[in-house]
Amino acid sequence: MARTDALIFDMDGTMVDSMPWHAKAWIEFARRRGLALDVPDLMRRTTGRNAFECACELMEREVSAAESDAITHEKETIYRELFGAVFAEVAGFNAFARAAAAQGLKIAVGTAGDRHNVAFVMERLRMDPLPLAIVGGDEGFTGKPTPAIFLEAARRIGVAPEHCIVFEDAPFGIEAARRAGMRAVAVCTTHSAAELAGPHVIAAVRDYEELALSNFLETLDAATA
């Protein structure tokens, strides 16, 4: 196994158990606007993509920046109100990230979420130590499955892609890791291991408590010794 110097985490569904609340937010958004919306299909087409790309998928056409901003503001405000009341990490995440950092692994976040959702999550998650870099979907990078967000996260922390492991819960994110030349761990909060499979996927787990029980970090130490 290649040397591991950094772990790059997707945010929604990977660090925090938020994906059901994104779905509920789309349902409420559609209700308010009187839209007939197939939410599971929309989630399949948009999870991992940036806000502008999501707005275009929603409207099934190219939207203006102003229209995208309005859609994003309304839907994400609903999401934060819903999830804020029941906020929860993916089980064991903070402890796992803290243990990884204690071993000298660099920690970064690569998410299609915008700065408002990033701030919302980070304020409540209270990671210690904080990630060395956070790359968001509103910074001008194309969304997943393109590798841009993950490659920028690696660049910011000064680690070559082949020495990074990405943690992802969605097919687009798993594919983005492959295109970036990074290994991946499938976090099966919203998709099955089969849906998140790939030659670069080195583990598939329900949550970080399960991953910790597998001595995953200790295995990485053995690989880098």
PDB file of C-alpha atoms in Angstrom:
ATOM      1  CA  MET A   1       0.000   0.000   0.000  1.00  0.00           C
ATOM      2  CA  ALA A   2       1.249   3.501  -0.826  1.00  0.00           C
ATOM      3  CA  ARG A   3       2.462   5.693   2.007  1.00  0.00           C
ATOM      4  CA  THR A   4      -0.350   7.695   3.589  1.00  0.00           C
ATOM      5  CA  ASP A   5       0.315  11.294   4.605  1.00  0.00           C
ATOM      6  CA  ALA A   6      -3.193  12.807   4.583  1.00  0.00           C
ATOM      7  CA  LEU A   7      -6.873  12.046   4.976  1.00  0.00           C
ATOM      8  CA  ILE A   8      -9.377  14.144   3.006  1.00  0.00           C
ATOM      9  CA  PHE A   9     -12.981  14.022   4.168  1.00  0.00           C
ATOM     10  CA  ASP A  10     -16.105  14.867   2.271  1.00  0.00           C
ATOM     11  CA  MET A  11     -18.497  16.650   4.639  1.00  0.00           C
ATOM     12  CA  ASP A  12     -22.190  15.815   4.143  1.00  0.00           C
ATOM     13  CA  GLY A  13     -22.939  12.180   4.846  1.00  0.00           C
ATOM     14  CA  THR A  14     -19.275  11.542   5.644  1.00  0.00           C
ATOM     15  CA  MET A  15     -18.419  13.776   8.590  1.00  0.00           C
ATOM     16  CA  VAL A  16     -22.006  14.547   9.586  1.00  0.00           C
ATOM     17  CA  ASP A  17     -25.160  12.482   9.158  1.00  0.00           C
ATOM     18  CA  SER A  18     -26.892  15.155   7.108  1.00  0.00           C
ATOM     19  CA  MET A  19     -28.059  13.568   3.866  1.00  0.00           C
ATOM     20  CA  PRO A  20     -31.600  12.680   5.014  1.00  0.00           C
ATOM     21  CA  TRP A  21     -32.024  16.325   5.982  1.00  0.00           C
ATOM     22  CA  HIS A  22     -30.852  17.553   2.589  1.00  0.00           C
ATOM     23  CA  ALA A  23     -33.543  15.319   1.087  1.00  0.00           C
ATOM     24  CA  LYS A  24     -36.163  16.706   3.488  1.00  0.00           C
ATOM     25  CA  ALA A  25     -35.040  20.236   2.585  1.00  0.00           C
ATOM     26  CA  TRP A  26     -35.603  19.555  -1.110  1.00  0.00           C
ATOM     27  CA  ILE A  27     -39.060  18.205  -0.322  1.00  0.00           C
ATOM     28  CA  GLU A  28     -39.929  21.366   1.612  1.00  0.00           C
ATOM     29  CA  PHE A  29     -38.362  23.573  -1.069  1.00  0.00           C
ATOM     30  CA  ALA A  30     -40.521  21.889  -3.721  1.00  0.00           C
ATOM     31  CA  ARG A  31     -43.638  22.248  -1.559  1.00  0.00           C
ATOM     32  CA  ARG A  32     -43.065  25.975  -1.106  1.00  0.00           C
ATOM     33  CA  ARG A  33     -42.531  26.497  -4.820  1.00  0.00           C
ATOM     34  CA  GLY A  34     -45.278  24.160  -5.991  1.00  0.00           C
ATOM     35  CA  LEU A  35     -42.821  21.950  -7.858  1.00  0.00           C
ATOM     36  CA  ALA A  36     -43.344  18.303  -8.735  1.00  0.00           C
ATOM     37  CA  LEU A  37     -39.946  16.961  -7.749  1.00  0.00           C
ATOM     38  CA  ASP A  38     -38.547  13.429  -7.743  1.00  0.00           C
ATOM     39  CA  VAL A  39     -36.245  13.961  -4.779  1.00  0.00           C
ATOM     40  CA  PRO A  40     -34.413  10.588  -4.865  1.00  0.00           C
ATOM     41  CA  ASP A  41     -33.611  11.160  -8.536  1.00  0.00           C
ATOM     42  CA  LEU A  42     -32.457  14.721  -7.873  1.00  0.00           C
ATOM     43  CA  MET A  43     -30.235  13.547  -5.031  1.00  0.00           C
ATOM     44  CA  ARG A  44     -28.740  10.883  -7.273  1.00  0.00           C
ATOM     45  CA  ARG A  45     -27.922  13.511  -9.901  1.00  0.00           C
ATOM     46  CA  THR A  46     -26.633  16.205  -7.567  1.00  0.00           C
ATOM     47  CA  THR A  47     -24.937  14.748  -4.487  1.00  0.00           C
ATOM     48  CA  GLY A  48     -21.341  15.951  -4.641  1.00  0.00           C
ATOM     49  CA  ARG A  49     -21.967  18.668  -7.187  1.00  0.00           C
ATOM     50  CA  ASN A  50     -21.615  22.376  -6.433  1.00  0.00           C
ATOM     51  CA  ALA A  51     -24.571  24.702  -5.884  1.00  0.00           C
ATOM     52  CA  PHE A  52     -24.668  26.071  -9.433  1.00  0.00           C
ATOM     53  CA  GLU A  53     -24.574  22.583 -10.912  1.00  0.00           C
ATOM     54  CA  CYS A  54     -27.357  21.502  -8.538  1.00  0.00           C
ATOM     55  CA  ALA A  55     -29.528  24.448  -9.557  1.00  0.00           C
ATOM     56  CA  CYS A  56     -29.076  23.594 -13.232  1.00  0.00           C
ATOM     57  CA  GLU A  57     -30.024  19.975 -12.550  1.00  0.00           C
ATOM     58  CA  LEU A  58     -33.070  21.099 -10.566  1.00  0.00           C
ATOM     59  CA  MET A  59     -34.335  23.390 -13.319  1.00  0.00           C
ATOM     60  CA  GLU A  60     -33.091  21.100 -16.110  1.00  0.00           C
ATOM     61  CA  ARG A  61     -31.535  24.062 -17.898  1.00  0.00           C
ATOM     62  CA  GLU A  62     -28.691  26.529 -17.539  1.00  0.00           C
ATOM     63  CA  VAL A  63     -29.620  29.010 -14.820  1.00  0.00           C
ATOM     64  CA  SER A  64     -28.221  32.462 -14.146  1.00  0.00           C
ATOM     65  CA  ALA A  65     -25.910  33.119 -11.223  1.00  0.00           C
ATOM     66  CA  ALA A  66     -28.673  35.130  -9.542  1.00  0.00           C
ATOM     67  CA  GLU A  67     -31.206  32.326  -9.947  1.00  0.00           C
ATOM     68  CA  SER A  68     -28.709  29.784  -8.638  1.00  0.00           C
ATOM     69  CA  ASP A  69     -27.980  31.965  -5.615  1.00  0.00           C
ATOM     70  CA  ALA A  70     -31.690  32.326  -4.843  1.00  0.00           C
ATOM     71  CA  ILE A  71     -32.328  28.582  -5.123  1.00  0.00           C
ATOM     72  CA  THR A  72     -29.281  27.754  -3.006  1.00  0.00           C
ATOM     73  CA  HIS A  73     -30.097  30.296  -0.309  1.00  0.00           C
ATOM     74  CA  GLU A  74     -33.683  29.072   0.059  1.00  0.00           C
ATOM     75  CA  LYS A  75     -32.941  25.351   0.034  1.00  0.00           C
ATOM     76  CA  GLU A  76     -29.846  25.494   2.255  1.00  0.00           C
ATOM     77  CA  THR A  77     -31.567  27.742   4.786  1.00  0.00           C
ATOM     78  CA  ILE A  78     -34.316  25.117   5.070  1.00  0.00           C
ATOM     79  CA  TYR A  79     -31.667  22.399   5.418  1.00  0.00           C
ATOM     80  CA  ARG A  80     -29.810  24.189   8.211  1.00  0.00           C
ATOM     81  CA  GLU A  81     -33.049  24.813  10.115  1.00  0.00           C
ATOM     82  CA  LEU A  82     -34.019  21.140   9.860  1.00  0.00           C
ATOM     83  CA  PHE A  83     -30.643  19.548  10.556  1.00  0.00           C
ATOM     84  CA  GLY A  84     -29.660  22.095  13.189  1.00  0.00           C
ATOM     85  CA  ALA A  85     -32.359  20.774  15.483  1.00  0.00           C
ATOM     86  CA  VAL A  86     -30.996  17.208  15.354  1.00  0.00           C
ATOM     87  CA  PHE A  87     -27.341  17.768  14.378  1.00  0.00           C
ATOM     88  CA  ALA A  88     -25.210  14.631  14.591  1.00  0.00           C
ATOM     89  CA  GLU A  89     -21.816  13.506  13.398  1.00  0.00           C
ATOM     90  CA  VAL A  90     -21.357  10.209  11.615  1.00  0.00           C
ATOM     91  CA  ALA A  91     -20.707   7.963  14.604  1.00  0.00           C
ATOM     92  CA  GLY A  92     -17.101   8.137  15.780  1.00  0.00           C
ATOM     93  CA  PHE A  93     -15.945  10.794  13.321  1.00  0.00           C
ATOM     94  CA  ASN A  94     -14.416  13.276  15.755  1.00  0.00           C
ATOM     95  CA  ALA A  95     -12.576  10.604  17.699  1.00  0.00           C
ATOM     96  CA  PHE A  96     -11.255   9.059  14.491  1.00  0.00           C
ATOM     97  CA  ALA A  97     -10.069  12.391  13.051  1.00  0.00           C
ATOM     98  CA  ARG A  98      -8.419  13.279  16.354  1.00  0.00           C
ATOM     99  CA  ALA A  99      -6.598   9.938  16.475  1.00  0.00           C
ATOM    100  CA  ALA A 100      -5.454  10.338  12.871  1.00  0.00           C
ATOM    101  CA  ALA A 101      -4.067  13.799  13.546  1.00  0.00           C
ATOM    102  CA  ALA A 102      -2.289  12.489  16.655  1.00  0.00           C
ATOM    103  CA  GLN A 103      -0.505   9.984  14.411  1.00  0.00           C
ATOM    104  CA  GLY A 104       0.792  12.835  12.276  1.00  0.00           C
ATOM    105  CA  LEU A 105      -1.650  12.478   9.393  1.00  0.00           C
ATOM    106  CA  LYS A 106      -2.731  15.746   7.796  1.00  0.00           C
ATOM    107  CA  ILE A 107      -6.489  16.318   7.813  1.00  0.00           C
ATOM    108  CA  ALA A 108      -8.403  18.236   5.122  1.00  0.00           C
ATOM    109  CA  VAL A 109     -12.005  18.623   4.008  1.00  0.00           C
ATOM    110  CA  GLY A 110     -13.166  18.634   0.393  1.00  0.00           C
ATOM    111  CA  THR A 111     -16.871  19.363   0.042  1.00  0.00           C
ATOM    112  CA  ALA A 112     -19.286  20.633  -2.570  1.00  0.00           C
ATOM    113  CA  GLY A 113     -21.064  22.481   0.239  1.00  0.00           C
ATOM    114  CA  ASP A 114     -20.864  26.262   0.293  1.00  0.00           C
ATOM    115  CA  ARG A 115     -19.220  28.443   2.936  1.00  0.00           C
ATOM    116  CA  HIS A 116     -22.475  28.824   4.895  1.00  0.00           C
ATOM    117  CA  ASN A 117     -22.965  25.077   5.222  1.00  0.00           C
ATOM    118  CA  VAL A 118     -19.278  24.601   6.035  1.00  0.00           C
ATOM    119  CA  ALA A 119     -19.487  27.207   8.805  1.00  0.00           C
ATOM    120  CA  PHE A 120     -22.722  25.639  10.080  1.00  0.00           C
ATOM    121  CA  VAL A 121     -21.111  22.204  10.333  1.00  0.00           C
ATOM    122  CA  MET A 122     -17.750  23.276  11.708  1.00  0.00           C
ATOM    123  CA  GLU A 123     -19.317  25.432  14.422  1.00  0.00           C
ATOM    124  CA  ARG A 124     -21.315  22.470  15.702  1.00  0.00           C
ATOM    125  CA  LEU A 125     -18.818  19.688  15.081  1.00  0.00           C
ATOM    126  CA  ARG A 126     -16.060  21.397  17.088  1.00  0.00           C
ATOM    127  CA  MET A 127     -13.178  19.417  15.611  1.00  0.00           C
ATOM    128  CA  ASP A 128      -9.968  19.510  17.636  1.00  0.00           C
ATOM    129  CA  PRO A 129      -7.593  19.948  15.956  1.00  0.00           C
ATOM    130  CA  LEU A 130      -9.231  21.769  13.078  1.00  0.00           C
ATOM    131  CA  PRO A 131      -8.599  20.618   9.502  1.00  0.00           C
ATOM    132  CA  LEU A 132      -5.497  22.100   7.927  1.00  0.00           C
ATOM    133  CA  ALA A 133      -7.541  23.041   4.854  1.00  0.00           C
ATOM    134  CA  ILE A 134     -11.191  23.165   3.823  1.00  0.00           C
ATOM    135  CA  VAL A 135     -12.132  23.406   0.147  1.00  0.00           C
ATOM    136  CA  GLY A 136     -15.748  24.352  -0.536  1.00  0.00           C
ATOM    137  CA  GLY A 137     -17.997  24.093  -3.546  1.00  0.00           C
ATOM    138  CA  ASP A 138     -18.439  27.846  -3.885  1.00  0.00           C
ATOM    139  CA  GLU A 139     -14.742  28.533  -4.492  1.00  0.00           C
ATOM    140  CA  GLY A 140     -14.971  28.151  -8.262  1.00  0.00           C
ATOM    141  CA  PHE A 141     -14.073  24.469  -8.557  1.00  0.00           C
ATOM    142  CA  THR A 142     -16.167  22.044 -10.552  1.00  0.00           C
ATOM    143  CA  GLY A 143     -18.113  19.595  -8.437  1.00  0.00           C
ATOM    144  CA  LYS A 144     -17.663  15.875  -8.157  1.00  0.00           C
ATOM    145  CA  PRO A 145     -17.174  13.527  -9.999  1.00  0.00           C
ATOM    146  CA  THR A 146     -14.439  15.830 -11.320  1.00  0.00           C
ATOM    147  CA  PRO A 147     -11.384  15.667  -9.036  1.00  0.00           C
ATOM    148  CA  ALA A 148     -10.887  19.436  -8.689  1.00  0.00           C
ATOM    149  CA  ILE A 149     -12.000  19.810  -5.061  1.00  0.00           C
ATOM    150  CA  PHE A 150      -9.893  16.910  -3.803  1.00  0.00           C
ATOM    151  CA  LEU A 151      -6.841  17.948  -5.813  1.00  0.00           C
ATOM    152  CA  GLU A 152      -7.070  21.468  -4.390  1.00  0.00           C
ATOM    153  CA  ALA A 153      -7.343  20.090  -0.852  1.00  0.00           C
ATOM    154  CA  ALA A 154      -4.182  18.051  -1.417  1.00  0.00           C
ATOM    155  CA  ARG A 155      -2.406  21.055  -2.895  1.00  0.00           C
ATOM    156  CA  ARG A 156      -3.259  23.253   0.078  1.00  0.00           C
ATOM    157  CA  ILE A 157      -1.814  20.796   2.569  1.00  0.00           C
ATOM    158  CA  GLY A 158       1.208  19.999   0.416  1.00  0.00           C
ATOM    159  CA  VAL A 159       0.575  16.281  -0.081  1.00  0.00           C
ATOM    160  CA  ALA A 160       0.776  14.384  -3.372  1.00  0.00           C
ATOM    161  CA  PRO A 161      -2.538  12.796  -4.427  1.00  0.00           C
ATOM    162  CA  GLU A 162      -1.175   9.260  -4.236  1.00  0.00           C
ATOM    163  CA  HIS A 163      -0.413   9.796  -0.550  1.00  0.00           C
ATOM    164  CA  CYS A 164      -3.995  10.865   0.271  1.00  0.00           C
ATOM    165  CA  ILE A 165      -7.003   8.779   1.276  1.00  0.00           C
ATOM    166  CA  VAL A 166     -10.439  10.231   0.589  1.00  0.00           C
ATOM    167  CA  PHE A 167     -13.452   9.424   2.772  1.00  0.00           C
ATOM    168  CA  GLU A 168     -16.725   9.569   0.827  1.00  0.00           C
ATOM    169  CA  ASP A 169     -20.361   8.508   1.085  1.00  0.00           C
ATOM    170  CA  ALA A 170     -21.498   9.100  -2.512  1.00  0.00           C
ATOM    171  CA  PRO A 171     -20.725   7.559  -5.923  1.00  0.00           C
ATOM    172  CA  PHE A 172     -19.698  10.908  -7.454  1.00  0.00           C
ATOM    173  CA  GLY A 173     -17.231  11.451  -4.613  1.00  0.00           C
ATOM    174  CA  ILE A 174     -15.767   7.964  -4.914  1.00  0.00           C
ATOM    175  CA  GLU A 175     -15.284   8.569  -8.631  1.00  0.00           C
ATOM    176  CA  ALA A 176     -13.716  11.966  -7.964  1.00  0.00           C
ATOM    177  CA  ALA A 177     -11.171  10.302  -5.694  1.00  0.00           C
ATOM    178  CA  ARG A 178     -10.320   7.795  -8.428  1.00  0.00           C
ATOM    179  CA  ARG A 179      -9.848  10.563 -10.978  1.00  0.00           C
ATOM    180  CA  ALA A 180      -7.632  12.411  -8.502  1.00  0.00           C
ATOM    181  CA  GLY A 181      -5.387   9.369  -8.173  1.00  0.00           C
ATOM    182  CA  MET A 182      -6.316   8.920  -4.520  1.00  0.00           C
ATOM    183  CA  ARG A 183      -7.363   5.874  -2.560  1.00  0.00           C
ATOM    184  CA  ALA A 184     -10.777   5.968  -0.907  1.00  0.00           C
ATOM    185  CA  VAL A 185     -12.750   4.695   2.040  1.00  0.00           C
ATOM    186  CA  ALA A 186     -16.476   4.248   1.412  1.00  0.00           C
ATOM    187  CA  VAL A 187     -18.588   5.517   4.303  1.00  0.00           C
ATOM    188  CA  CYS A 188     -21.881   3.696   3.809  1.00  0.00           C
ATOM    189  CA  THR A 189     -24.322   6.094   5.428  1.00  0.00           C
ATOM    190  CA  THR A 190     -26.380   6.689   2.282  1.00  0.00           C
ATOM    191  CA  HIS A 191     -25.185   4.087  -0.236  1.00  0.00           C
ATOM    192  CA  SER A 192     -24.227   0.428  -0.111  1.00  0.00           C
ATOM    193  CA  ALA A 193     -20.672  -0.844  -0.362  1.00  0.00           C
ATOM    194  CA  ALA A 194     -21.527  -2.203  -3.813  1.00  0.00           C
ATOM    195  CA  GLU A 195     -22.623   1.253  -4.971  1.00  0.00           C
ATOM    196  CA  LEU A 196     -19.359   2.734  -3.680  1.00  0.00           C
ATOM    197  CA  ALA A 197     -17.017   0.039  -4.973  1.00  0.00           C
ATOM    198  CA  GLY A 198     -13.903   0.650  -7.039  1.00  0.00           C
ATOM    199  CA  PRO A 199     -10.348  -0.602  -7.467  1.00  0.00           C
ATOM    200  CA  HIS A 200      -9.093   2.304  -5.367  1.00  0.00           C
ATOM    201  CA  VAL A 201     -11.547   1.713  -2.488  1.00  0.00           C
ATOM    202  CA  ILE A 202      -9.567   0.131   0.348  1.00  0.00           C
ATOM    203  CA  ALA A 203     -12.384  -0.193   2.899  1.00  0.00           C
ATOM    204  CA  ALA A 204     -16.156   0.133   3.187  1.00  0.00           C
ATOM    205  CA  VAL A 205     -17.660   0.814   6.606  1.00  0.00           C
ATOM    206  CA  ARG A 206     -20.910   1.929   8.189  1.00  0.00           C
ATOM    207  CA  ASP A 207     -19.221   4.572  10.359  1.00  0.00           C
ATOM    208  CA  TYR A 208     -15.947   5.480  12.086  1.00  0.00           C
ATOM    209  CA  GLU A 209     -16.643   3.360  15.147  1.00  0.00           C
ATOM    210  CA  GLU A 210     -16.600   0.336  12.855  1.00  0.00           C
ATOM    211  CA  LEU A 211     -13.470   1.640  11.147  1.00  0.00           C
ATOM    212  CA  ALA A 212     -11.701   2.114  14.480  1.00  0.00           C
ATOM    213  CA  LEU A 213     -12.552  -1.454  15.499  1.00  0.00           C
ATOM    214  CA  SER A 214     -10.809  -2.677  12.335  1.00  0.00           C
ATOM    215  CA  ASN A 215      -7.545  -1.012  13.472  1.00  0.00           C
ATOM    216  CA  PHE A 216      -7.517   0.976  10.234  1.00  0.00           C
ATOM    217  CA  LEU A 217      -5.094   3.645  11.443  1.00  0.00           C
ATOM    218  CA  GLU A 218      -2.746   1.045  12.876  1.00  0.00           C
ATOM    219  CA  THR A 219      -2.717  -0.662   9.477  1.00  0.00           C
ATOM    220  CA  LEU A 220      -1.697   2.625   7.872  1.00  0.00           C
ATOM    221  CA  ASP A 221       1.154   2.886  10.381  1.00  0.00           C
ATOM    222  CA  ALA A 222       2.321  -0.566   9.366  1.00  0.00           C
ATOM    223  CA  ALA A 223       2.203   0.442   5.711  1.00  0.00           C
ATOM    224  CA  THR A 224       4.292   3.556   6.333  1.00  0.00           C
ATOM    225  CA  ALA A 225       6.846   1.984   8.675  1.00  0.00           C
TER     226      ALA A 225
END
